[in-house]
Coordinates of C-alpha atoms in Angstrom, one line a residue:
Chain M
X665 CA 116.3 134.2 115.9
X666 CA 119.4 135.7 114.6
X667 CA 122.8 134.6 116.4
X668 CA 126.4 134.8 116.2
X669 CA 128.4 132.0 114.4
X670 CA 131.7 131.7 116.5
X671 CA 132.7 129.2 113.9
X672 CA 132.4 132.1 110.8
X673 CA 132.2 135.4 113.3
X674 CA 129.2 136.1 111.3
X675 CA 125.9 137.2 112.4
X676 CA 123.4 134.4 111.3
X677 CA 120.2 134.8 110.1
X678 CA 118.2 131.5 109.8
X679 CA 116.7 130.9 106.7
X680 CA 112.6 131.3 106.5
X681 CA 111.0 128.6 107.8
X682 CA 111.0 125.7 105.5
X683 CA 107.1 124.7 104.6
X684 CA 107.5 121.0 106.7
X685 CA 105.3 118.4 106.0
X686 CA 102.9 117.8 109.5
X687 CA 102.8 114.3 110.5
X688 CA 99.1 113.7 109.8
X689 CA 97.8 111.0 112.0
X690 CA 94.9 108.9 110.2
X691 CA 92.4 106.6 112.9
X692 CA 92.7 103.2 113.1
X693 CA 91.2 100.7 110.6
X694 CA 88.1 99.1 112.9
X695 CA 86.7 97.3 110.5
X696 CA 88.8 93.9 111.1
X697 CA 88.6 94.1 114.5
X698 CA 84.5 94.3 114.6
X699 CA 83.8 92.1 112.2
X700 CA 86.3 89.3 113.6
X701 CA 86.5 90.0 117.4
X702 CA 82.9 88.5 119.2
X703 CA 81.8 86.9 122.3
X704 CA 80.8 83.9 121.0
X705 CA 82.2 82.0 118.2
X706 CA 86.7 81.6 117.3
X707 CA 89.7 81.1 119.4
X708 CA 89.7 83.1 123.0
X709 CA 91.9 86.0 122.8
X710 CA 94.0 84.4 125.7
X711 CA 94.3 81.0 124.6
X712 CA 94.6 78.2 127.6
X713 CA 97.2 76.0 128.1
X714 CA 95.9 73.4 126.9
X715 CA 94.6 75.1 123.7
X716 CA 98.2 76.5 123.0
X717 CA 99.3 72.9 123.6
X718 CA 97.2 72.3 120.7
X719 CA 98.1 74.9 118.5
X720 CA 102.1 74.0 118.7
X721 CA 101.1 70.7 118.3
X722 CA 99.7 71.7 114.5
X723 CA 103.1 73.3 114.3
X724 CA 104.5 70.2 114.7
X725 CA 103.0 68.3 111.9
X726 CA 105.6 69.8 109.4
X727 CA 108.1 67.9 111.7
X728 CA 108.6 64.6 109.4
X729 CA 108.8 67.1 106.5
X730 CA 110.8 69.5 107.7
X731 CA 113.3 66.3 108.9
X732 CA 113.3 64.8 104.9
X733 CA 113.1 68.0 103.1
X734 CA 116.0 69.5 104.8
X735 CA 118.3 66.5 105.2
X736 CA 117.5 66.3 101.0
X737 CA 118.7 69.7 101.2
X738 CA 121.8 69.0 103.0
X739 CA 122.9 66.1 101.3
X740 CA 121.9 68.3 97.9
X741 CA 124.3 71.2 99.2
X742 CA 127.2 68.6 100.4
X743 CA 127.4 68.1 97.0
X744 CA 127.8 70.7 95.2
X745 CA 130.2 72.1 98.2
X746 CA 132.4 69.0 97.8
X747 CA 132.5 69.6 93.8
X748 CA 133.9 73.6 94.3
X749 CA 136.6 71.7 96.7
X750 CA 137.5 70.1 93.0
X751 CA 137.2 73.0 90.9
X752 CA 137.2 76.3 92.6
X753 CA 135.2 78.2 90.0
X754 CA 132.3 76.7 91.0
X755 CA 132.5 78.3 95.0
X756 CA 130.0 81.0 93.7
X757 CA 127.1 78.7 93.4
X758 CA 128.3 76.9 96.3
X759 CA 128.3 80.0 98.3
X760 CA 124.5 80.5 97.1
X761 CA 123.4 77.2 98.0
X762 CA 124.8 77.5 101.4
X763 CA 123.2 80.7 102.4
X764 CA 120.1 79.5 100.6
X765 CA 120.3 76.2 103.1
X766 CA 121.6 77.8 106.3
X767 CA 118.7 80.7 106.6
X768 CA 115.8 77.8 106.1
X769 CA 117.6 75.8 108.6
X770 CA 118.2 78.9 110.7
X771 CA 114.5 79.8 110.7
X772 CA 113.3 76.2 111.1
X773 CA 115.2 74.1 113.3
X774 CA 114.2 75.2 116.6
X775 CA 110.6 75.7 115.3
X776 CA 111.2 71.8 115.3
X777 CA 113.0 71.0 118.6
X778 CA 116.6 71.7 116.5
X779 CA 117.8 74.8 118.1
X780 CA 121.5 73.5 117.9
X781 CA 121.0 73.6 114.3
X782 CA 120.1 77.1 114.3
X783 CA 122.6 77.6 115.8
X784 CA 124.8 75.8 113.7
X785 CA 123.0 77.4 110.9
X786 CA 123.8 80.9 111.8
X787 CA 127.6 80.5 112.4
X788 CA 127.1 79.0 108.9
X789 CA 125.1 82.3 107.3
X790 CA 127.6 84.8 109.5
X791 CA 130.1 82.6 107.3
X792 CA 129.1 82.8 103.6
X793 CA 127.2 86.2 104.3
X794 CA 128.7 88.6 101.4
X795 CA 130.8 86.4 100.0
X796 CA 131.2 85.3 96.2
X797 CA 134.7 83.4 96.3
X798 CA 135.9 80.9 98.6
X799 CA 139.3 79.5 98.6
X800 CA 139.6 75.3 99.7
X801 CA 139.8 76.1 103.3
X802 CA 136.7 78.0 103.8
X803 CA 134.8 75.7 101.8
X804 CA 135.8 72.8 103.9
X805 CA 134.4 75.5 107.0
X806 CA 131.0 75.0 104.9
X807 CA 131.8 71.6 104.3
X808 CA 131.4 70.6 108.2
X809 CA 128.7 72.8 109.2
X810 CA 127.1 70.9 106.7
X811 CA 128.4 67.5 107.9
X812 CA 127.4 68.6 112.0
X813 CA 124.2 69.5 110.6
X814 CA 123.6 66.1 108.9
X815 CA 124.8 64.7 112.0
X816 CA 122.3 66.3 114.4
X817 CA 119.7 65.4 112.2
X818 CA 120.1 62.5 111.0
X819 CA 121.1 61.6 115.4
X820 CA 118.0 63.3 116.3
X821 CA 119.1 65.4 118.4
X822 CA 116.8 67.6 119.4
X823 CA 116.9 70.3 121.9
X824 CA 120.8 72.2 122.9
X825 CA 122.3 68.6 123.2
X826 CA 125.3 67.6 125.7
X827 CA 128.4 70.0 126.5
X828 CA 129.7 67.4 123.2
X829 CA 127.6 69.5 121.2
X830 CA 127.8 72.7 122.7
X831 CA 131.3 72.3 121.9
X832 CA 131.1 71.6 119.0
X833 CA 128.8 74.7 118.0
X834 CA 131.6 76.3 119.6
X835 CA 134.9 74.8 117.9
X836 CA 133.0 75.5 115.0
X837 CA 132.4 79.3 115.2
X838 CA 136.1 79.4 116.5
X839 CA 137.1 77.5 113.2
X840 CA 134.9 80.2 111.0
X841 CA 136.5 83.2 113.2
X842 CA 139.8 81.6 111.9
X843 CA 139.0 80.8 108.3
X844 CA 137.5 84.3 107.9
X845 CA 139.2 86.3 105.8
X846 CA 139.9 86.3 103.1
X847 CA 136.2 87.7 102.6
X848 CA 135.6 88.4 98.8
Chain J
X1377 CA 83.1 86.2 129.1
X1378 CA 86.5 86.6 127.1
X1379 CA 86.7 88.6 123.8
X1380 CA 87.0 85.5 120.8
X1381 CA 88.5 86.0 117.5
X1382 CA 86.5 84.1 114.8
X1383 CA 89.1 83.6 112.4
X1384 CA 86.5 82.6 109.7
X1385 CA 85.9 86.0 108.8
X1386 CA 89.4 87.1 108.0
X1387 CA 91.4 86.7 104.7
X1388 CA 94.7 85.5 105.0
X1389 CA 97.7 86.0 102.7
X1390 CA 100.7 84.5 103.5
X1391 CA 104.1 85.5 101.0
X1392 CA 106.7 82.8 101.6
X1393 CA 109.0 80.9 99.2
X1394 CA 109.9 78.3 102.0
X1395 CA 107.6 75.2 101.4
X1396 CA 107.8 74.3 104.6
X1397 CA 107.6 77.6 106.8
X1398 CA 104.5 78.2 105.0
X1399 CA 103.0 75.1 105.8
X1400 CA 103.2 75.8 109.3
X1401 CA 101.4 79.4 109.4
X1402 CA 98.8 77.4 106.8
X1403 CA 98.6 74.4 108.9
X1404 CA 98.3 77.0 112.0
X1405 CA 95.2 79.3 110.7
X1406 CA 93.3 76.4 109.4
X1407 CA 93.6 75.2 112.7
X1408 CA 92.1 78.2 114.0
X1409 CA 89.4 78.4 111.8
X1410 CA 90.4 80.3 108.9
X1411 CA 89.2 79.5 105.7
X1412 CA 90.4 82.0 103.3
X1413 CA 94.0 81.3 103.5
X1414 CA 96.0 82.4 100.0
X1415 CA 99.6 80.6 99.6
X1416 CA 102.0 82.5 97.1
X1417 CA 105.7 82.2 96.3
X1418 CA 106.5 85.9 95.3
X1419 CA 105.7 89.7 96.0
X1420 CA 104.7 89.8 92.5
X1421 CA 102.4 87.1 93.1
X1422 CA 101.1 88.7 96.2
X1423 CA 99.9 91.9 94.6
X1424 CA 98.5 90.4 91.7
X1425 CA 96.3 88.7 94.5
X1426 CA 95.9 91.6 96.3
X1427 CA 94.4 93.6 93.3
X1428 CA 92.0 90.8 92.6
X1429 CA 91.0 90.0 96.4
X1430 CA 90.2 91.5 99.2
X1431 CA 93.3 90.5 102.2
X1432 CA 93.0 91.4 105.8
X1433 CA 96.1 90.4 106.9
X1434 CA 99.5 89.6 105.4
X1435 CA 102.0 87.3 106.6
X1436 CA 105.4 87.4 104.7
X1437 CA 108.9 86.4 104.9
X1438 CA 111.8 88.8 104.4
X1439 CA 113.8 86.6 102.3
X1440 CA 112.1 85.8 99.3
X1441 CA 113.0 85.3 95.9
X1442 CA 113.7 88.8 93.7
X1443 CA 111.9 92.0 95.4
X1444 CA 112.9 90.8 98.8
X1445 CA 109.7 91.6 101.9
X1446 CA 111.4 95.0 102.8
X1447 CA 110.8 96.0 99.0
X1448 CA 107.5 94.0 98.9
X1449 CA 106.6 96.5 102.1
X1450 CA 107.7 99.5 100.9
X1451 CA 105.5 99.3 97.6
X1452 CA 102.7 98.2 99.4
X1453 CA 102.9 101.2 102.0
X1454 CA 104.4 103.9 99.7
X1455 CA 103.3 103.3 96.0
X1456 CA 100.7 105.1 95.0
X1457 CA 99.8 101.9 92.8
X1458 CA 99.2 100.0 96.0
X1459 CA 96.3 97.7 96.4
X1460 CA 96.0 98.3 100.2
X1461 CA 98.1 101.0 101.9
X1462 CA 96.9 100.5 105.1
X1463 CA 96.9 96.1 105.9
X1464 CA 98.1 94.7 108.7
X1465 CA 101.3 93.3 107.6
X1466 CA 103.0 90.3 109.7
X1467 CA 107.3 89.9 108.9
X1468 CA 108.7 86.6 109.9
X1469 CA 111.8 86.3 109.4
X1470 CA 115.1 84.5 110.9
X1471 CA 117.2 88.0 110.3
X1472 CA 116.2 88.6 114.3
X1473 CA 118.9 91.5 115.0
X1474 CA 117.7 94.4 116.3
X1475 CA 119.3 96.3 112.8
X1476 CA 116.9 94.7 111.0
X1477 CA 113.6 94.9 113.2
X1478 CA 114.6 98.7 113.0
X1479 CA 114.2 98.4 109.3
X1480 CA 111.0 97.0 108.9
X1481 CA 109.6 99.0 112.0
X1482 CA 110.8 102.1 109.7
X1483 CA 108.9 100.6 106.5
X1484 CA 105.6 100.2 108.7
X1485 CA 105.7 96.7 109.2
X1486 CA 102.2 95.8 112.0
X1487 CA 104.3 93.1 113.9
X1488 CA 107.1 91.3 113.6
X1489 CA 107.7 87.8 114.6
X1490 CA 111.7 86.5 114.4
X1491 CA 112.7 82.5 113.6
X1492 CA 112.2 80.2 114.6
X1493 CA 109.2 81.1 115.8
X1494 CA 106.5 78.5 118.2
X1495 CA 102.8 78.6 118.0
X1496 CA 102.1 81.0 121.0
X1497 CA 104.4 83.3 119.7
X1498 CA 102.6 83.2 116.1
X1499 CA 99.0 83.4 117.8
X1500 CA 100.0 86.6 119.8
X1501 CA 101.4 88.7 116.4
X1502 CA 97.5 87.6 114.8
X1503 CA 96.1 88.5 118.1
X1504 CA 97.7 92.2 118.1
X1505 CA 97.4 93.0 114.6
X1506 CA 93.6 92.3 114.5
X1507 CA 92.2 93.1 117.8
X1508 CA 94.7 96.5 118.2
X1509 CA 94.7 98.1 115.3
X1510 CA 97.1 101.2 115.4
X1511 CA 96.6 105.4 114.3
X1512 CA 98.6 104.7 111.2
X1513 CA 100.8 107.7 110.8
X1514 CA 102.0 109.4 107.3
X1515 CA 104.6 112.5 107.8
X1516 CA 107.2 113.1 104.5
X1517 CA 109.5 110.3 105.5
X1518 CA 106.7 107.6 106.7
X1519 CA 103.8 105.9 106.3
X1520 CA 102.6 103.4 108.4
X1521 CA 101.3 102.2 111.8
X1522 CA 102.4 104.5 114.3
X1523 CA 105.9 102.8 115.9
X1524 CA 104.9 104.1 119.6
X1525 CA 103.2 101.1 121.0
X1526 CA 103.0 102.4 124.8
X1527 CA 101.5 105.3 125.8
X1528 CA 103.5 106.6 129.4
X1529 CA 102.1 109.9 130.7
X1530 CA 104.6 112.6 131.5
X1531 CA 103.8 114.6 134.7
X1532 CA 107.1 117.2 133.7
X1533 CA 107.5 120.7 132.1
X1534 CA 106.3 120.4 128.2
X1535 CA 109.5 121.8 127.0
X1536 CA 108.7 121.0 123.2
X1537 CA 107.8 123.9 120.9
X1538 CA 105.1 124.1 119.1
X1539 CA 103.9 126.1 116.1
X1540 CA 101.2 127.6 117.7
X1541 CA 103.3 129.2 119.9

């Protein structure tokens, strides 16, 4: 429908209709669901209580692993974080290695009873996110996320811990907020 | 009598450079019965599986090593080279804000589960993307599951126009 264009003071035509693609809406896939879903053999849909008790318990077998592999890791990233405090060229491979290290701790500790290293892990990503330098300060910010981390693994400390903790989480974000810029 | 699942029957592909995290969805669908469970490291891996096998359900993390899960989704939905266009694909991932779950709902991701994740959690994603499979929907923009999980009926005036009209 033509109109008038208050903006231009013109009289607008609108252009022919443009040849739109229609959504074209294609039936489910069935085949899955009928070969897998039954009503006699596998897994109820609704698993019981006791049956999900189970399942979390296979979760849980990576536990022991997840415990070594990761406080490898950390001592690993310590490392190499502690050598850029020395020599400041080498904060770009630090950097790496910390992101690297906080998103698997991130994604894993509370799988594994750790949420307060999640959530020490994330203040860490939110951190070193985007960044390729880091001056001496903000490595030492990575330096004790990495040292908490160690701490609350190598403490067991599983589960959000004591207001000691919390606080710490806490003192730590506050100390990242304060170390942030510059971001480069 | 409840509906089962009989994992056994289903081919599982799970994409994740994280030793560990991919133990545990392993360690979880062999514990469910699944015997056709394929471990790989890399999208590029992945397809080369996926063009040789037949998958019925992927499971992959976001962050992997060179074409990240995003990309590794968006070949598999939208290149015409694709192996499978139209299977169910799982996301874990511990990038959980809503920025991101917009993302890969936009790419046609089935379900998506955020880190760290427990078993029940897990077990519901394998439950919905096998026993609901979704219209999958393919207009200029996107292809993939249709993102409109509920279906609410309106009782008001239809004021949408149509081309019919």
């Amino acid at each position: 429908m033509t109109h008038f264009d208050w903006g231009t003071r013109e009289i607008v035509t609108p252009e022919n209709k443009t040849n739109k693609k229609k959504a074209q809406i294609i039936p489910p896939q069935m085949d899955l669901k009928r070969r897998a879903v039954n009503f006699v053999k596998g897994f109820d849909i609704n698993l019981s209580p006791q049956q999900l008790e189970e399942l979390e318990q296979v979760v849980q077998r990576s536990k022991e692993t997840f415990v070594r592999d990761i406080g490898k890791e950390l001592t690993d990233c310590r490392k190499v974080v502690v050598a850029a405090v020395g020599d400041l060229s080498k904060s770009p491979g630090a950097l790496e290695h910390s992101a690297d290290l906080a998103y698997s701790v991130k994604s894993l500790g509370g799988t594994f009873q750790y949420p307060l290293m999640t959530q020490i892990a994330k203040s860490l990503e939110i951190f070193v996110a985007d960044r390729t330098k880091a001056n001496m300060k903000q490595l030492l910010v990575i330096q004790l996320h990495i040292d908490s981390l160690y701490v609350i693994l190598a403490s067991r400390v599983t589960g959000f811990g004591t207001t000691v903790e919390q606080a710490t989480v806490a003192a730590l974000s506050k100390l990242s907020e304060r170390c942030e810029l510059p971001r480069e | 009598m409840s509906a089962k699942i009989d994992f056994s029957k289903i081919s599982f592909l799970v994409v994740d450079g994280d030793k560990i995290s991919a133990q545990v969805v392993f360690d979880t669908l062999a514990y469910l019965g699944a015997t056709a469970v394929q471990r790989v490291k890399s999208p590029n891996d992945a397809f080369e599986v996926l063009r040789t096998q037949r998958i019925d359900v992927i499971v992959t993390e976001w962050r992997l090593k060179g074409m990240d899960g995003l990309e590794f989704l968006d070949v598999l939905r939208n290149s015409i080279n694709s192996p499978n266009r139209f299977v169910p694909v799982i996301m874990l991932t511990a990038h959980s804000e809503q920025r991101y779950v917009t993302t890969a709902r936009d790419l046609g991701i089935t379900e998506f589960l955020a880190k760290p994740f427990n078993a029940k959690a897990l077990y519901s994603r394998l439950v919905s993307a096998i026993t609901r499979p979704r219209h999958f929907v393919n207009t200029g923009t996107y292809f993939g599951p249709d993102r409109r999980r509920r279906q609410v009926d309106f009782d008001g005036l239809d004021r949408r126009s149509s081309d019919d009209k």
